[in-house]
Coordinates of C-alpha atoms and ligand atoms in Angstrom, one line a residue:
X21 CA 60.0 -27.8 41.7
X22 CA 56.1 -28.2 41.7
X23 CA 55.5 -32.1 41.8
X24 CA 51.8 -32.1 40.5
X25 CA 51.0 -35.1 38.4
X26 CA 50.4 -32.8 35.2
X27 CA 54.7 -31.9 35.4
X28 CA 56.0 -35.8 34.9
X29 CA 58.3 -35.2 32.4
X30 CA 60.9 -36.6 30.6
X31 CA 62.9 -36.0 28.0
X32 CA 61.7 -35.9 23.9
X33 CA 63.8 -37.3 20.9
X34 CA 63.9 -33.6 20.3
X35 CA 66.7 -31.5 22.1
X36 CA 65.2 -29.5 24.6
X37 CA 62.0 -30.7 24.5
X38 CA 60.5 -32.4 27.1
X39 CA 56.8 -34.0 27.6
X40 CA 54.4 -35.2 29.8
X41 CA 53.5 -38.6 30.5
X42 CA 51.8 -41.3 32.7
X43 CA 54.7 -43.0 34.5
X44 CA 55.6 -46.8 33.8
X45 CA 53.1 -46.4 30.5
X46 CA 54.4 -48.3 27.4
X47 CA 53.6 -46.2 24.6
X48 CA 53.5 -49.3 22.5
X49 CA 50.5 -51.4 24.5
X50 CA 49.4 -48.2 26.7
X51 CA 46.0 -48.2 24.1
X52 CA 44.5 -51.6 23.8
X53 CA 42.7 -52.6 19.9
X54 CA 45.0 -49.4 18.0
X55 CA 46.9 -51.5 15.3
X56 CA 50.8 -51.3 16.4
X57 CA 51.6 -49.6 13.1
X58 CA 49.7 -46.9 14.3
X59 CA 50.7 -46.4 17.6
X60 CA 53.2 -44.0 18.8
X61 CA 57.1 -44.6 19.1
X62 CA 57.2 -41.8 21.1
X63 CA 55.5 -39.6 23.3
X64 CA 53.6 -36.0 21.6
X65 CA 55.6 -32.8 22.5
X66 CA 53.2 -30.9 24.8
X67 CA 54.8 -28.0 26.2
X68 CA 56.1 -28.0 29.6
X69 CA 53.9 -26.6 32.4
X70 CA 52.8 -26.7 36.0
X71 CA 49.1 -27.7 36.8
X72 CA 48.9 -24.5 38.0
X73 CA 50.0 -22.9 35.4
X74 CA 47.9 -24.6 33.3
X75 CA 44.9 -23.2 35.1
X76 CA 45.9 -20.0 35.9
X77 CA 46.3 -20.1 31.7
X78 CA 43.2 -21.2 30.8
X79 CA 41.3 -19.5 33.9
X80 CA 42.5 -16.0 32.3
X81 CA 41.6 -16.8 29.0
X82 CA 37.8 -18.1 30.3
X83 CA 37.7 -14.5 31.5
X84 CA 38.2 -12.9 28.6
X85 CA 34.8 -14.4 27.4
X86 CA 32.2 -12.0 27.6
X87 CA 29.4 -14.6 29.1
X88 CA 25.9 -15.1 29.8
X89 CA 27.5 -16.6 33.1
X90 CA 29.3 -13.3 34.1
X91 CA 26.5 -10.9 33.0
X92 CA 23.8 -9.4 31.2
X93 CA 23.7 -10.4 27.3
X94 CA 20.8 -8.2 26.0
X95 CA 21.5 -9.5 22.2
X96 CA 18.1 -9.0 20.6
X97 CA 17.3 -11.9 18.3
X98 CA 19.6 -14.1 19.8
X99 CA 17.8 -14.9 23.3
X100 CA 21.1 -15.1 24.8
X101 CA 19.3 -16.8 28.1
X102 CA 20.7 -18.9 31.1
X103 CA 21.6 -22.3 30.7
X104 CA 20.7 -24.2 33.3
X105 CA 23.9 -26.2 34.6
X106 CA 22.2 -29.4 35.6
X107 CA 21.2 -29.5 31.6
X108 CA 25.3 -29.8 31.2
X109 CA 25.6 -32.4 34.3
X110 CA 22.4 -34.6 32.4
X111 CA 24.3 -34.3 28.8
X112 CA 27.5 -35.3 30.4
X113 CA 26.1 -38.4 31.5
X114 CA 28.1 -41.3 31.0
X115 CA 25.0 -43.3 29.1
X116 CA 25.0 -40.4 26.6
X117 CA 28.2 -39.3 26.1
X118 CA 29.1 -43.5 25.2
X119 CA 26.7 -44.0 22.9
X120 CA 27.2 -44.0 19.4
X121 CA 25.1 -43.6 16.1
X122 CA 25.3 -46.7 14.5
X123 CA 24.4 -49.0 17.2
X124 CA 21.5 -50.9 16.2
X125 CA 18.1 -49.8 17.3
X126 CA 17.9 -52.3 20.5
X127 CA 20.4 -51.1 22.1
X128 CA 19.6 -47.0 22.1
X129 CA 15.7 -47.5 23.1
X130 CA 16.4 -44.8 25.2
X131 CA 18.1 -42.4 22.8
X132 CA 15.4 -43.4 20.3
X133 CA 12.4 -42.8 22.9
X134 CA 13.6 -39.1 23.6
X135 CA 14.2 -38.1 20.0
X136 CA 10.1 -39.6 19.9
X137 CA 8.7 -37.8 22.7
X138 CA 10.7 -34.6 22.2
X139 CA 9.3 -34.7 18.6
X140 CA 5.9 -35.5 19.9
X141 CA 6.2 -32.1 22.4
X142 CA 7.5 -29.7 20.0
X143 CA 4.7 -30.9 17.9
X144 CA 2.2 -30.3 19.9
X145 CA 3.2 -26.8 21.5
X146 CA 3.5 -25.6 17.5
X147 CA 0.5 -27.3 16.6
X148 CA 2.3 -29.1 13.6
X149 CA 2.7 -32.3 14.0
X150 CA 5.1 -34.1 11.8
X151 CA 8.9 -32.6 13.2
X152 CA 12.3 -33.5 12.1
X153 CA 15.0 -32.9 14.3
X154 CA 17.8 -33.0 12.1
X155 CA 18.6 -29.8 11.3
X156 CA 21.6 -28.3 12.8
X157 CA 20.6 -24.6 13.0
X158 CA 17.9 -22.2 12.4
X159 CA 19.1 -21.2 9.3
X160 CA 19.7 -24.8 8.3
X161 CA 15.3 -25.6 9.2
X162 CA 14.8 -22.9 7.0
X163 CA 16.7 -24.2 3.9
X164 CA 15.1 -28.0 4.7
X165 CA 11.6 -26.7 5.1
X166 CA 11.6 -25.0 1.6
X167 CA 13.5 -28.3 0.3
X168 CA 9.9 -30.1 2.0
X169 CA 8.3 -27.4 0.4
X170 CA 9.9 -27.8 -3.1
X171 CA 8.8 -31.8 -2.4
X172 CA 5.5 -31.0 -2.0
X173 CA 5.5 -29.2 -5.3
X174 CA 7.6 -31.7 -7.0
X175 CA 4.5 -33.9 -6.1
X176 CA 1.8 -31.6 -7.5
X177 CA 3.7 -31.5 -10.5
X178 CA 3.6 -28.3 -9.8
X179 CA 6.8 -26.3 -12.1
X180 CA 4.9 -23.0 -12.0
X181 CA 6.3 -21.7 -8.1
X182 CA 8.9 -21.0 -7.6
X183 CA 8.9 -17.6 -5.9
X184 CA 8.7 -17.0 -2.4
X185 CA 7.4 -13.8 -0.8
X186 CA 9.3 -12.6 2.2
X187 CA 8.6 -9.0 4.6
X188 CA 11.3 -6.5 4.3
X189 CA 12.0 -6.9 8.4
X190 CA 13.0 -10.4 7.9
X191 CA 16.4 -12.0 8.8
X192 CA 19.5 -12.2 6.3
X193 CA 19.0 -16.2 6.5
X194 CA 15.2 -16.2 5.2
X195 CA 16.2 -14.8 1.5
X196 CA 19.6 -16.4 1.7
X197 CA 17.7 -20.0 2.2
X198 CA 15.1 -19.4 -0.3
X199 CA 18.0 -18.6 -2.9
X200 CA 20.0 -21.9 -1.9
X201 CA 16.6 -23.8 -2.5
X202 CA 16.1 -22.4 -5.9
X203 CA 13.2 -19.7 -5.2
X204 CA 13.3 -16.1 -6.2
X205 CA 12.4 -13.8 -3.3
X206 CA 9.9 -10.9 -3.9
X207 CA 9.8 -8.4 -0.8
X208 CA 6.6 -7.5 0.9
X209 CA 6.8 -3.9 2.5
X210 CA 6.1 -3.0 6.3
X211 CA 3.4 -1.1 7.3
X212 CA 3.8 1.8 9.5
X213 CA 2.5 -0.1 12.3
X214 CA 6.5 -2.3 11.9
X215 CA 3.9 -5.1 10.8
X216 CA 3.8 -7.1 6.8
X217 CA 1.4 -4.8 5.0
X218 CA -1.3 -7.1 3.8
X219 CA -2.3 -4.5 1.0
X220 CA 1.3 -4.7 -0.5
X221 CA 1.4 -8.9 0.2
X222 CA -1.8 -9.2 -2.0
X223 CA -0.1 -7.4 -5.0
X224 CA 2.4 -10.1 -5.3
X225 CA -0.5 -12.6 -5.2
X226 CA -0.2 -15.5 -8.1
X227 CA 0.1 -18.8 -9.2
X228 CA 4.7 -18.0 -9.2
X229 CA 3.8 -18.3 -5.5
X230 CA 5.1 -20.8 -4.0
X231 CA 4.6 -19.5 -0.5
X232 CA 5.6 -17.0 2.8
X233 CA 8.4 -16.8 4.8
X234 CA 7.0 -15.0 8.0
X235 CA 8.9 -14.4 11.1
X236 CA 6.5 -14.0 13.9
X237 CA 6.9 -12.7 16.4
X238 CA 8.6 -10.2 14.0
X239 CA 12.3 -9.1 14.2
X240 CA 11.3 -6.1 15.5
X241 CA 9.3 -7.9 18.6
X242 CA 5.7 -7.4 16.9
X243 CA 3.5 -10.0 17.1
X244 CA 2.3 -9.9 13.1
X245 CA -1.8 -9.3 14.0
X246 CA -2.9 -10.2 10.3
X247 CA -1.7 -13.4 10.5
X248 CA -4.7 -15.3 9.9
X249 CA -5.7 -13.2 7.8
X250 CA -2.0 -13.5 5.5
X251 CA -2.2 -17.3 5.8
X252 CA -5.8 -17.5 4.1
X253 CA -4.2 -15.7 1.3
X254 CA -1.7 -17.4 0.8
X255 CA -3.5 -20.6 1.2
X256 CA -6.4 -19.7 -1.4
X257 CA -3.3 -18.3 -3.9
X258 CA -2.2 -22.1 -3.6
X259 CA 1.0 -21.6 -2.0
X260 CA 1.9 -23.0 1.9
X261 CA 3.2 -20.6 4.7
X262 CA 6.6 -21.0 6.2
X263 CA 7.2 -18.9 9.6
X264 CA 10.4 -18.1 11.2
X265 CA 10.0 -19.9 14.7
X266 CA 13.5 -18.1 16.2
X267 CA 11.2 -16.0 18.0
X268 CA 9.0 -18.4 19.6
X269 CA 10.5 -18.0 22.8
X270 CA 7.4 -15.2 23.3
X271 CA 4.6 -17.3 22.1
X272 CA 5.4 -20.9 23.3
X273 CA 2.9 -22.1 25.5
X274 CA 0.8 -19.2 24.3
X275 CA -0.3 -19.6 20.9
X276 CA 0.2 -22.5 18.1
X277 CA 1.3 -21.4 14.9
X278 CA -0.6 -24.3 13.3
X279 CA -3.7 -23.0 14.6
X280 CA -3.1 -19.6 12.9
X281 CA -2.9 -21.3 9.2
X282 CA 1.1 -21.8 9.5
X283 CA 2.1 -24.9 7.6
X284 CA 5.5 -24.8 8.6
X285 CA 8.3 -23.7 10.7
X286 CA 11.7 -23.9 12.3
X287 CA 12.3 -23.7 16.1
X288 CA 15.9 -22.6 17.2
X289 CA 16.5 -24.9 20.2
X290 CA 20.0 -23.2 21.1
X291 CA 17.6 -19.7 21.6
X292 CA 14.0 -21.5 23.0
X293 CA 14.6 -24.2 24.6
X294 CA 18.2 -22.7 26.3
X295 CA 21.0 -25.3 24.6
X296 CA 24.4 -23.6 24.0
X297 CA 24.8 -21.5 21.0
X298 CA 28.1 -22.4 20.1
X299 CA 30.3 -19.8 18.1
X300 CA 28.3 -20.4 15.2
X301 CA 27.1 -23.7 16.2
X302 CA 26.4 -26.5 17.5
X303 CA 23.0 -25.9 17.3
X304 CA 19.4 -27.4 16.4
X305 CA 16.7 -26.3 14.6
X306 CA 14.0 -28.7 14.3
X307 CA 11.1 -28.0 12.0
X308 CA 7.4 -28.8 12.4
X309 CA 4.9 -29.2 9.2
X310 CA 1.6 -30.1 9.2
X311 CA 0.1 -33.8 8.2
X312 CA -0.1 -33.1 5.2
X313 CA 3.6 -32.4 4.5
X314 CA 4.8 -35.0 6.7
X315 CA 5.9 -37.3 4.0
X316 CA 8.2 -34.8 2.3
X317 CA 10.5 -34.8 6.2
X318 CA 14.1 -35.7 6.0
X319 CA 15.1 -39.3 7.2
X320 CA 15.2 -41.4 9.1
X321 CA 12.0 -40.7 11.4
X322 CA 12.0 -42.0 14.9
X323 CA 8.3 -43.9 15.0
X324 CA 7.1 -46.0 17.8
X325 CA 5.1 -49.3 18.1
X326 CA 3.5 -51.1 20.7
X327 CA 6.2 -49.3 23.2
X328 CA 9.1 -50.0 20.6
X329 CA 11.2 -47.3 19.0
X330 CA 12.7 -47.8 15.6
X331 CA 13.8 -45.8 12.6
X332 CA 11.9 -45.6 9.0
X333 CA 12.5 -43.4 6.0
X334 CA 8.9 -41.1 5.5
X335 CA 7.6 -41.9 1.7
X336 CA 8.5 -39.0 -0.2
X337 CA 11.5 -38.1 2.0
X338 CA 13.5 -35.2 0.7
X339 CA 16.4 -37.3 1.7
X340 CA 19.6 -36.8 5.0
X341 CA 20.0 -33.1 6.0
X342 CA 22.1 -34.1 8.4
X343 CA 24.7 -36.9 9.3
X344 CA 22.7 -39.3 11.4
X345 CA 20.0 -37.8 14.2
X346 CA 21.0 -34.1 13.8
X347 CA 22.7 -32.8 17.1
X348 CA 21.3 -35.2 19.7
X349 CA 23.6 -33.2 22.6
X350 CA 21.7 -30.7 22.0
X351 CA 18.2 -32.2 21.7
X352 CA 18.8 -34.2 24.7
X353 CA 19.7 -30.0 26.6
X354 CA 16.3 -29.2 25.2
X355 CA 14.4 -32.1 26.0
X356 CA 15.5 -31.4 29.9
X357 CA 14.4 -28.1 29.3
X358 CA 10.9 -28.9 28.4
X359 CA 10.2 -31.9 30.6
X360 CA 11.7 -30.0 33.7
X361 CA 9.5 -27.0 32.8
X362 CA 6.2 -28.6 31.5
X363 CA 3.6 -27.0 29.8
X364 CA 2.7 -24.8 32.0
X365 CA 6.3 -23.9 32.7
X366 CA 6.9 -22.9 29.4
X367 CA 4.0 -20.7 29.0
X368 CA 5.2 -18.6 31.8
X369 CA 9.3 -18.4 30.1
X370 CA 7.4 -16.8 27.5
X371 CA 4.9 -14.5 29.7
X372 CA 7.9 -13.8 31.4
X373 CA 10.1 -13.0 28.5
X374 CA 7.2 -10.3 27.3
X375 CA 6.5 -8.6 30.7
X376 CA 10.8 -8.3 31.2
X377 CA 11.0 -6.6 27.3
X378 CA 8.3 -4.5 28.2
X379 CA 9.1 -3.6 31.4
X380 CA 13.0 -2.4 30.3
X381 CA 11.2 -0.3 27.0
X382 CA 9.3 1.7 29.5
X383 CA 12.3 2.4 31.4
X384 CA 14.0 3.4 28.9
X385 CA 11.4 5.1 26.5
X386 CA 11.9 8.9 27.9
X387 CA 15.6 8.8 26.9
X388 CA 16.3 7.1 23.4
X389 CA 13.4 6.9 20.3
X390 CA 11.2 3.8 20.7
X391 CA 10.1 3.7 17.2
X392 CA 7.2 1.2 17.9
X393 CA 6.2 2.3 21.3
X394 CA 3.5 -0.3 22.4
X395 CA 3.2 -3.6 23.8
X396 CA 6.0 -5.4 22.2
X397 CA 6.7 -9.1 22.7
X398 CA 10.0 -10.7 23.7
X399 CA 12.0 -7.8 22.3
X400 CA 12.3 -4.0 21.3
X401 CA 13.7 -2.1 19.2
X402 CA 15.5 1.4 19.9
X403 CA 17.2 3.9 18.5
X404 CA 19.4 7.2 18.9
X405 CA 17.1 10.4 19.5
X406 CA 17.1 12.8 16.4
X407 CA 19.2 15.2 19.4
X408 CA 21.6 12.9 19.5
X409 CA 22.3 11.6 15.7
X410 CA 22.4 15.6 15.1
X411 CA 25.4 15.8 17.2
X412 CA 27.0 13.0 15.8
X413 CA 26.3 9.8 17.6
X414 CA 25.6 6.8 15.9
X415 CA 24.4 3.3 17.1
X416 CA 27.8 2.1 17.1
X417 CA 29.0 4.8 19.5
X418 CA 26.6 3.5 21.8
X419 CA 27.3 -0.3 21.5
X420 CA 31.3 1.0 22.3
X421 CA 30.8 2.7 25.4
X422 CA 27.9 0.0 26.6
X423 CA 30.8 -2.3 26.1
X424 CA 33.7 0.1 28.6
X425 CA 30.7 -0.2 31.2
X426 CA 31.0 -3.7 31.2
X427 CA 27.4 -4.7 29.4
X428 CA 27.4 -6.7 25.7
X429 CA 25.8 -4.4 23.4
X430 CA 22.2 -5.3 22.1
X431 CA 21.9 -6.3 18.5
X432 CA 22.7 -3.3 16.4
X433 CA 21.6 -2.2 13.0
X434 CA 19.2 -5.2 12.5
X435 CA 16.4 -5.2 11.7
X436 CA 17.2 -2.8 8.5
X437 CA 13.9 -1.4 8.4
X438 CA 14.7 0.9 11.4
X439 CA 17.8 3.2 10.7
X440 CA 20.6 3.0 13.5
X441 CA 17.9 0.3 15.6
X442 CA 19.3 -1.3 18.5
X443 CA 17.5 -4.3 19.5
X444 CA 17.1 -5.3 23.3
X445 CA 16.2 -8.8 23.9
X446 CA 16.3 -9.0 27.9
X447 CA 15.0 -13.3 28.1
X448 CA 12.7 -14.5 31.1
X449 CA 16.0 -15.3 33.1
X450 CA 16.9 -12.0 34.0
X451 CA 15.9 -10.5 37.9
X452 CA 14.6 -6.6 38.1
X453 CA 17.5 -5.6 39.7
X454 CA 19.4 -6.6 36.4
X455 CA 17.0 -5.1 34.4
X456 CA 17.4 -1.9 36.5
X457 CA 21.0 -2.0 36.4
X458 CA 21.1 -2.0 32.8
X459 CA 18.3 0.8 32.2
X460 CA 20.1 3.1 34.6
X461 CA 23.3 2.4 32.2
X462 CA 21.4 2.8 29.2
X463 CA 19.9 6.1 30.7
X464 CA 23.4 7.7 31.9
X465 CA 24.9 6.9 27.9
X466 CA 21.7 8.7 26.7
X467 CA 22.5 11.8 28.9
X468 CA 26.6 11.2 28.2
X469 CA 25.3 11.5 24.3
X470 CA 23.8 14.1 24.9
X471 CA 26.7 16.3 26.2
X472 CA 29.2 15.8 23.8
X473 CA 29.9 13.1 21.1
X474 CA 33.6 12.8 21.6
X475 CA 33.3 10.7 24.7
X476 CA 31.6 8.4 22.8
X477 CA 33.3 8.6 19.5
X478 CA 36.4 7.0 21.5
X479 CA 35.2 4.5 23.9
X480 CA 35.8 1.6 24.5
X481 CA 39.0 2.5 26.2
X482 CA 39.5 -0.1 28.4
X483 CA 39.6 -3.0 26.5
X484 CA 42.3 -4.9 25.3
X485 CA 41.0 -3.8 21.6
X486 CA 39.9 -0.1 21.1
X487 CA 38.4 1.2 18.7
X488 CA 38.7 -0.5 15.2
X489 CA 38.4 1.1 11.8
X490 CA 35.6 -1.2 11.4
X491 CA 35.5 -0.4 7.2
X492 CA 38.8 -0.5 6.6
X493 CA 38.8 -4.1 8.4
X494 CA 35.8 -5.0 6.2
X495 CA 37.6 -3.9 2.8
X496 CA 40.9 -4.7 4.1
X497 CA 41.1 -7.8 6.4
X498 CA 44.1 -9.0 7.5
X499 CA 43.5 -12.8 8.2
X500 CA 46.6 -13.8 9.5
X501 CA 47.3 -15.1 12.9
X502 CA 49.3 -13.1 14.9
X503 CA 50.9 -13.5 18.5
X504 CA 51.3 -10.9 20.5
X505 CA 54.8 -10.5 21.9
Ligands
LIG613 C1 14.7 -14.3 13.0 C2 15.8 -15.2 12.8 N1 15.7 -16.1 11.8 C3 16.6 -17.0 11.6 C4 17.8 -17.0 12.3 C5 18.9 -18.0 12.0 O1 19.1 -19.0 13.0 P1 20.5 -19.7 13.2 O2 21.4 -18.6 13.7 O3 20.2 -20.7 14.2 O4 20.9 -20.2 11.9 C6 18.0 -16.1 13.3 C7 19.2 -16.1 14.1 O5 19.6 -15.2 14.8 C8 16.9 -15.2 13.6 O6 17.0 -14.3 14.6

């Protein structure tokens, strides 16, 4: 019988069931301050297992998990970079993990003074200074900046704009947010450059304005060239620019947005400043406005005096976004990030993040279409040659069989303005030899596309999932939990 600690049993009220438990423990006094009505009579029915067991178990299941810690994760968009451990040993600290939100202000000087100086450093590498850090993802900046934005308006007494331009390579969440706040979106079109065509932005010039949503760099890895030239615009039409920050992992350190004419924007720490993304969260994304729109910023504000931290609401605060500080886990990962990297740190992450993007489009270039073929930023976009859409492959054939040789597929079909695109996003934490690896992968499904769809058309064959009727799973899904026998 295997005598690890984990396998004291002993028997449930249940027949046949039989739990774990700390010998000699009193279920009734084992947890100190729980009211006795609420304590157990008897022990919970976990199921019966080895230690061993118990690891093998969850070891298996850990390896099921396609990971930035077992390989390359080339998810354009997402900046699926490392995650440096000593981050999770900092976060795990027991002066963290104890404290909680509604202690008063004396006791979580420390807390306070890192929400502060993170603030203050985000701030000033964005060139906007007033920053809220409560928002709990990128998508969630977005919908708080255009609430600051509505603010602002309220304050003009301003009922006139209420429309929001927006370039047709932007991401799902820009439109989505703008709806959520009450705006109507009008689309400005790319140029053939994959840049926001300024001639088409000026036609939609007028006092409906309200403002831009810009994402820049763009979602296909462009850094937008006109864009002091789009913020004047928008500025002299009345209206405040807003720019999508998820891709300032390529600029940080670089360039300031405020400097540029942006008035606003959101930064996705769980991309930029490498926190865990979650599945779907928990994440962070903090936005920065200029002075001017400071007063409109969610509360409470973390504000210092004479060497003192304490909370206050701004003056024309829009009000909580979030329960307490937003997700201060993650803004203590980030706050590692940046003051273990420093400023000049974090202008080579992003020098490094262009030169790997670039460096992995050249390799690849000769064997799938580059659509934009010059110096891209952080990112690229690809796409099937004409050769091989003509003989039936599509981009999802390609993300299959990237998937049986062991890589996660790079973003597919986004951004919509390029047909079949597949988005490479490489980060600054990759080695050559990685990059090379995955080139000479990409390069061998270009030729195996090349000489026959079928093999292609049926991958991935050695997962525990094949191929899936993907639209018959979109029109049709079956929801239900299943168990495998
Ligand atoms: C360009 C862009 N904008 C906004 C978002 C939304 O960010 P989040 O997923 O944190 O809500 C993303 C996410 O991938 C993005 O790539």
């Amino acid at each position: 019988m295997n005598l690890t600690p984990v396998n004291l049993l002993f028997e449930d009220s249940r027949p046949g069931r039989r739990c774990m438990r700390t010998p000699g423990a009193d279920l009734k006094t084992a947890v100190k301050g729980l009211p006795m009505e609420e304590r157990r009579d008897a022990p919970p029915a976990w199921p019966e297992t080895g230690e061993l067991d118990l690891i093998r178990h969850f070891t298996r299941l850990s390896q099921k998990n396609y990971a930035i810690s077992t390989n390359f994760y080339p998810l354009g968009s997402c900046t699926m970079k490392y995650n440096p451990v000593i981050h999770e040993a900092i976060a795990a600290r027991p002066e963290w993990t104890g404290l909680h939100p509604l202690q008063d202000d004396a006791s979580v000087q420390g807390a306070l003074q890192l929400m502060y100086d993170l603030a203050q450093d985000l701030g000033t590498a964005t060139g906007l200074p007033g920053v809220t850090l409560h928002p709990a993802a990128g998508a969630h900046g977005e919908l708080t900046a255009l609430m600051v934005l509505r603010g602002w308006l309220d304050a003009q007494g301003d009922d006139q704009r209420r429309t929001i331009l927006i370039p047709d390579s932007a991401h799902g969440t820009n439109p989505a947010s703008c709806t959520l706040a009450g705006f109507k979106v009008i689309t400005v079109q790319s140029s053939a450059r994959g840049l926001c065509q300024v001639e088409d932005l000026k036609k939609h010039l007028g006092p409906h304005v309200a403002g831009l949503m810009i994402t820049n760099p763009n979602t296909i890895g462009l850094f937008e060239e006109d864009i002091a030239e789009i913020c004047a615009l928008i500025h002299a039409t009345g209206g405040k620019v807003y720019m999508d920050g998820a891709n300032f992992n390529a600029i940080m350190g670089v360039a300031r947005p405020g400097d540029f004419g942006v008035d606003m924007m959101h930064l996705n720490l769980h991309k930029t400043m490498s926190t865990p993304h979650g599945g779907g969260g928990p994440g962070s994304g903090p936005i920065c406005v200029t002075e001017e729109l400071r007063e409109f910023l969610p509360t409470p504000q973390v504000v210092e005096t004479d060497g003192v931290y304490s909370l206050m609401t701004p003056a024309a605060s829009i009000g909580r976004v979030r329960s307490f500080h937003g997700n201060f886990m993650v803004l203590l990962r980030a706050y590692s990030y940046v003051k273990r990297l420093g400023a000049e740190g974090i202008r080579r992450v992003a020098e490094n993040a262009v030169i790997n993007a670039n460096y992995l489009r050249v390799l690849v270039r000769d064997h799938w279409r580059v659509p934009y073929d010059r110096h891209c930023m952080h990112e690229f976009v690809a796409r099937p040659t004409k050769e091989m859409r003509d003989a039936g492959i599509h981009t999802l054939d390609v993300a299959k069989r990237l998937i049986e040789l062991g890589y996660h597929p790079p973003t597919v079909y986004f951004p919509l303005v390029v047909n079949e695109a597949i988005m490479v996003e490489p980060t600054e934490t990759e080695s050559k030899e990685t990059l090379d690896g995955f080139a000479a992968v990409m390069i061998q499904v270009a030729a195996e596309a090349l000489a026959g769809a079928a093999f292609l058309h049926e991958a991935p064959r050695n997962m525990p999932v094949s191929r899936v009727d993907e639209a018959a799973a979109v029109k049709n899904p079956q929801l239900a939990f299943r168990i495998r026998e």
